[in-house]
Structure formats: structure tokens, C-alpha cells
Amino acid sequence: GQNIDQPTEMTATEGAIVQINCTYQTSGFNGLFWYQQHAGEAPTFLSYNVLDGLEEKGRFSSFLSRSKGYSYLLLKELQMKDSASYLCAVSSPKGYGNKLVFGAGTILRVKS
Amino acid sequence: GAGVSQTPSNKVTEKGKYVELRCDPISGHTALYWYRQSLGQGPEFLIYFQGTGAADDSGLPNDRFFAVRPEGSVSTLKIQRTERGDSAVYLCASSFWPYRDLLNNEQFFGPGTRLTVL
């Protein structure tokens, strides 16, 4: 089966650091994505991990441990505009395809 | 360049009616995906096209749902005999050939069509 778990909501303060965790159990694995989605808008790509370890991209970093079925997204120097839903998604290959299996998303609220 | 576009942005219909939702992918993207997102949930996979053919339609909920991509570019998702439970945001995404660049196998999403079935 396919199961992706992430916390429903988190609150953090402007300027702080927040870590959003994601655990997954999927049939097939071809990488893990993090997307950001503001209310009423399309998901936008943040990061992609296919190998174990940390990928850093400006204020955002993402970590993957394939043996543990675990990833996290780290957001530094939080800004008010970071308030959004953060979606963890596993790329699940079938033939030549790569459908994304999404978690329900973590709503992050940044307060001043 | 232009991103993924979807029309209409909003569609309100009555139970039992037929609807078509259109997706125009990024030029050069051979892979096209349809997802459905209900309130408070992540997107749920429906169908994937590689070129003109549906390579994986395992996410279509039942035979009322059908999608085509006749020329390998624009795709249309068709829903027959709509039900209230079909109300959701329908998202389309496109990407390059999935194995072209394993290091950045990103799907680009359109703004979605919000379907409301009364």
C-alpha cells in the first residue's frame, strides 16, 4: 500500500527555524519531493531527494533516509510569506511513469 | 515561458451533467498528469500520459472518468454523470520525459479547475 504521514499543522515565529517531518511507506520509490502550496494556488516545487542525505537550497533544506522511510523539510529565517501548506510526495514509478503520491500536507502558520 | 494552463478556472454544474476540463502543458513536456485535490488533502493521482497514450490510469475512480491527449499536447479530462462527491480542484501537471534528468524530475502544476457539483 501507499502511506505518507506528516503533521497536520505547525506554528512558528518569524525569523525562527522549523522542521516538517514526513514518513512514508510506498510500493516503489524514485525520489521524494517537497512542494509548497499557498491557499487557492497550485503546488510549487521546493526540493527533490533521491539519495540519502541533506540537500540545501537557500533558506530551505531537505533530508532523506531511505532505510527509515523518513524525510524532513527545514525552513530557516522564517518569513510571513512562508505561511502555506507543505506537501511531501513520493515519486512512485510504474513503467516509464512517475506518479506522485502525496501526503495530506502540513499547514504552517508563521506568526510575528 | 508560459506555465501549465487549465481552463476553466471554475466550473459549477448540476448532478448528472457532463463536464470537460482542459489542460495545456508546458511546451516540450512529454509527460502529463492529472490529480484531484479535496479540501484539506494532498493531490490524489488520477492518470498519467506519456505522449498520446495513457501509461497509468490506475487512479481514475470509476468509468465515469476518462481523459484523452490526442496529439500529445493538450489533454482533456471528461467526467460523465457528475456526482456531488466529484467536487474538488482538478490539477494538471507536466514534466519532461521522466528519466531525462533523474536529479530534477520535477512536475510543474497548473492553477487547477475548481469543480463544484450541485
Short mmCIF file of C-alpha atoms in Angstrom, two decimals:
data_model
loop_
_atom_site.label_atom_id
_atom_site.label_comp_id
_atom_site.label_asym_id
_atom_site.label_seq_id
_atom_site.Cartn_x
_atom_site.Cartn_y
_atom_site.Cartn_z
CA GLY A 1 0.00 0.00 0.00
CA GLN A 2 0.87 3.67 -0.04
CA ASN A 3 1.05 5.70 3.15
CA ILE A 4 2.59 9.11 3.70
CA ASP A 5 2.33 10.79 7.09
CA GLN A 6 3.09 14.36 8.04
CA PRO A 7 1.83 16.59 10.85
CA THR A 8 -1.42 18.40 10.15
CA GLU A 9 -0.43 21.81 11.43
CA MET A 10 2.57 23.66 12.84
CA THR A 11 3.08 27.17 14.13
CA ALA A 12 6.39 29.02 14.27
CA THR A 13 7.66 32.53 14.80
CA GLU A 14 9.05 34.84 12.17
CA GLY A 15 12.83 34.51 11.96
CA ALA A 16 12.88 31.07 13.58
CA ILE A 17 13.67 27.63 12.15
CA VAL A 18 11.04 24.94 11.65
CA GLN A 19 11.34 21.28 10.68
CA ILE A 20 8.46 19.45 9.00
CA ASN A 21 8.74 15.67 9.13
CA CYS A 22 7.42 13.12 6.69
CA THR A 23 7.39 9.33 6.93
CA TYR A 24 6.42 7.12 4.03
CA GLN A 25 5.65 3.55 3.06
CA THR A 26 5.18 3.14 -0.66
CA SER A 27 5.40 0.41 -3.27
CA GLY A 28 8.32 1.63 -5.32
CA PHE A 29 10.46 4.68 -4.71
CA ASN A 30 12.06 7.04 -7.20
CA GLY A 31 12.64 10.07 -5.04
CA LEU A 32 10.87 12.34 -2.60
CA PHE A 33 9.58 15.82 -3.34
CA TRP A 34 8.54 18.73 -1.19
CA TYR A 35 6.04 21.20 -2.62
CA GLN A 36 4.71 24.45 -1.19
CA GLN A 37 1.07 25.35 -1.72
CA HIS A 38 -0.48 28.67 -0.79
CA ALA A 39 -4.23 28.67 -0.27
CA GLY A 40 -6.07 28.58 -3.58
CA GLU A 41 -2.90 28.19 -5.62
CA ALA A 42 -1.03 25.40 -7.39
CA PRO A 43 1.71 23.45 -5.63
CA THR A 44 5.19 24.79 -6.41
CA PHE A 45 8.37 22.74 -6.28
CA LEU A 46 10.75 23.20 -3.36
CA SER A 47 13.12 20.23 -3.31
CA TYR A 48 13.87 16.73 -4.52
CA ASN A 49 15.86 13.97 -2.80
CA VAL A 50 16.65 10.64 -4.38
CA LEU A 51 19.80 9.78 -2.41
CA ASP A 52 20.23 9.75 1.36
CA GLY A 53 21.43 12.96 2.92
CA LEU A 54 20.79 16.66 3.01
CA GLU A 55 20.02 18.91 0.06
CA GLU A 56 20.34 22.62 0.74
CA LYS A 57 18.73 25.34 -1.29
CA GLY A 58 18.88 28.81 0.21
CA ARG A 59 16.59 29.00 3.25
CA PHE A 60 15.20 25.54 2.54
CA SER A 61 16.88 22.19 3.15
CA SER A 62 15.53 18.68 2.77
CA PHE A 63 16.81 15.44 4.22
CA LEU A 64 16.15 11.85 3.20
CA SER A 65 16.78 8.49 4.83
CA ARG A 66 15.54 5.73 2.53
CA SER A 67 16.21 2.94 5.03
CA LYS A 68 13.97 4.67 7.58
CA GLY A 69 11.36 5.90 5.11
CA TYR A 70 11.84 9.38 6.52
CA SER A 71 12.34 12.89 5.25
CA TYR A 72 12.20 16.36 6.67
CA LEU A 73 11.99 19.87 5.28
CA LEU A 74 13.89 22.54 7.19
CA LEU A 75 12.93 26.17 6.77
CA LYS A 76 15.29 28.79 8.18
CA GLU A 77 14.81 32.50 8.84
CA LEU A 78 11.06 32.14 8.57
CA GLN A 79 9.13 34.88 6.86
CA MET A 80 5.42 35.63 6.97
CA LYS A 81 5.13 34.62 3.32
CA ASP A 82 6.23 31.08 4.29
CA SER A 83 2.76 30.53 5.77
CA ALA A 84 1.42 27.82 3.47
CA SER A 85 0.77 24.10 3.21
CA TYR A 86 3.85 21.93 2.69
CA LEU A 87 3.29 18.72 0.79
CA CYS A 88 5.53 15.69 0.99
CA ALA A 89 5.27 13.46 -2.10
CA VAL A 90 6.94 10.23 -3.10
CA SER A 91 7.65 9.55 -6.76
CA SER A 92 6.35 6.08 -7.42
CA PRO A 93 7.47 4.61 -10.72
CA LYS A 94 5.32 2.40 -12.91
CA GLY A 95 6.82 1.53 -16.26
CA TYR A 96 8.10 4.84 -17.58
CA GLY A 97 5.81 6.91 -15.39
CA ASN A 98 6.44 8.68 -12.13
CA LYS A 99 3.19 9.45 -10.41
CA LEU A 100 3.44 11.42 -7.19
CA VAL A 101 1.83 10.05 -4.04
CA PHE A 102 1.15 12.97 -1.72
CA GLY A 103 0.70 13.30 1.99
CA ALA A 104 -2.20 15.40 3.26
CA GLY A 105 0.08 18.40 3.77
CA THR A 106 1.30 20.33 6.79
CA ILE A 107 -0.21 23.77 7.28
CA LEU A 108 2.50 26.07 8.57
CA ARG A 109 1.46 29.28 10.27
CA VAL A 110 4.18 31.89 10.77
CA LYS A 111 3.39 34.45 13.44
CA SER A 112 5.12 37.73 14.08
CA GLY B 1 7.90 30.80 -20.94
CA ALA B 2 4.30 30.02 -20.19
CA GLY B 3 3.48 27.59 -17.44
CA VAL B 4 0.79 24.92 -17.34
CA SER B 5 -2.61 26.42 -18.03
CA GLN B 6 -6.03 24.99 -17.20
CA THR B 7 -9.49 26.02 -18.25
CA PRO B 8 -11.96 26.80 -16.93
CA SER B 9 -10.67 28.04 -13.59
CA ASN B 10 -14.08 27.38 -12.05
CA LYS B 11 -16.88 25.12 -13.16
CA VAL B 12 -20.25 24.79 -11.47
CA THR B 13 -22.53 22.06 -12.74
CA GLU B 14 -25.55 20.08 -11.68
CA LYS B 15 -25.56 16.49 -10.58
CA GLY B 16 -25.81 14.17 -13.56
CA LYS B 17 -24.27 16.56 -16.09
CA TYR B 18 -21.18 16.02 -18.24
CA VAL B 19 -18.07 18.21 -17.87
CA GLU B 20 -14.78 18.63 -19.68
CA LEU B 21 -11.68 20.11 -18.09
CA ARG B 22 -8.77 21.20 -20.26
CA CYS B 23 -5.03 21.24 -19.60
CA ASP B 24 -2.35 22.89 -21.73
CA PRO B 25 1.09 21.66 -20.61
CA ILE B 26 4.43 23.40 -20.84
CA SER B 27 5.78 23.22 -24.38
CA GLY B 28 8.22 20.33 -24.77
CA HIS B 29 6.92 18.37 -21.81
CA THR B 30 6.01 14.87 -22.93
CA ALA B 31 4.58 13.69 -19.60
CA LEU B 32 1.21 14.94 -18.38
CA TYR B 33 -0.53 14.10 -15.11
CA TRP B 34 -4.00 14.70 -13.69
CA TYR B 35 -4.57 14.92 -9.95
CA ARG B 36 -7.61 15.70 -7.83
CA GLN B 37 -7.39 17.65 -4.58
CA SER B 38 -10.13 17.78 -1.98
CA LEU B 39 -10.17 20.37 0.78
CA GLY B 40 -7.53 19.71 3.41
CA GLN B 41 -5.95 16.88 1.46
CA GLY B 42 -2.95 16.46 -0.77
CA PRO B 43 -3.41 15.93 -4.51
CA GLU B 44 -4.53 12.43 -5.45
CA PHE B 45 -3.21 10.86 -8.66
CA LEU B 46 -5.73 10.13 -11.40
CA ILE B 47 -3.95 9.42 -14.69
CA TYR B 48 -0.61 9.85 -16.43
CA PHE B 49 0.10 10.30 -20.15
CA GLN B 50 3.39 9.74 -21.88
CA GLY B 51 2.88 11.29 -25.29
CA THR B 52 -0.59 10.41 -26.56
CA GLY B 53 -1.08 7.23 -24.57
CA ALA B 54 -2.32 6.79 -21.02
CA ALA B 55 0.59 4.99 -19.38
CA ASP B 56 -1.10 4.70 -15.99
CA ASP B 57 -4.81 5.27 -15.36
CA SER B 58 -4.91 3.40 -12.06
CA GLY B 59 -6.11 6.47 -10.16
CA LEU B 60 -9.33 7.04 -12.10
CA PRO B 61 -12.07 6.36 -9.52
CA ASN B 62 -14.55 4.71 -11.90
CA ASP B 63 -15.63 4.54 -15.53
CA ARG B 64 -17.35 7.92 -15.38
CA PHE B 65 -13.89 9.47 -15.62
CA PHE B 66 -11.97 9.47 -18.87
CA ALA B 67 -9.05 11.50 -20.23
CA VAL B 68 -7.54 11.97 -23.66
CA ARG B 69 -4.45 13.58 -25.14
CA PRO B 70 -4.90 13.02 -28.90
CA GLU B 71 -1.91 14.98 -30.19
CA GLY B 72 0.44 14.56 -27.26
CA SER B 73 -0.01 18.11 -26.00
CA VAL B 74 -3.37 19.39 -24.72
CA SER B 75 -5.33 16.98 -22.54
CA THR B 76 -9.00 16.87 -21.62
CA LEU B 77 -10.41 15.21 -18.53
CA LYS B 78 -14.01 14.16 -19.05
CA ILE B 79 -16.46 13.35 -16.29
CA GLN B 80 -19.84 11.83 -17.10
CA ARG B 81 -22.94 11.83 -14.87
CA THR B 82 -21.25 14.04 -12.30
CA GLU B 83 -21.90 13.41 -8.62
CA ARG B 84 -21.57 15.74 -5.64
CA GLY B 85 -18.56 13.72 -4.49
CA ASP B 86 -16.71 14.75 -7.65
CA SER B 87 -16.46 18.30 -6.32
CA ALA B 88 -12.75 19.11 -5.91
CA VAL B 89 -9.90 21.02 -7.50
CA TYR B 90 -8.58 19.17 -10.53
CA LEU B 91 -4.88 19.80 -11.04
CA CYS B 92 -2.84 19.12 -14.13
CA ALA B 93 0.95 18.81 -14.11
CA SER B 94 3.56 18.26 -16.79
CA SER B 95 7.20 17.28 -16.88
CA PHE B 96 9.93 16.23 -19.24
CA TRP B 97 10.32 12.57 -20.05
CA PRO B 98 10.63 11.17 -16.51
CA TYR B 99 14.06 9.66 -16.97
CA ARG B 100 15.59 12.55 -18.85
CA ASP B 101 17.00 14.09 -15.70
CA LEU B 102 16.80 11.96 -12.60
CA LEU B 103 18.28 14.71 -10.48
CA ASN B 104 15.40 17.07 -11.05
CA ASN B 105 12.37 15.08 -12.03
CA GLU B 106 10.03 17.94 -11.27
CA GLN B 107 6.35 18.13 -12.13
CA PHE B 108 5.03 21.63 -12.84
CA PHE B 109 1.46 22.19 -11.75
CA GLY B 110 -1.23 24.33 -13.29
CA PRO B 111 -3.57 26.55 -11.24
CA GLY B 112 -6.32 23.93 -11.28
CA THR B 113 -10.00 23.84 -12.12
CA ARG B 114 -12.35 24.08 -9.16
CA LEU B 115 -15.32 21.83 -9.94
CA THR B 116 -18.49 22.21 -7.91
CA VAL B 117 -21.32 19.75 -8.45
CA LEU B 118 -24.62 20.97 -7.02
#
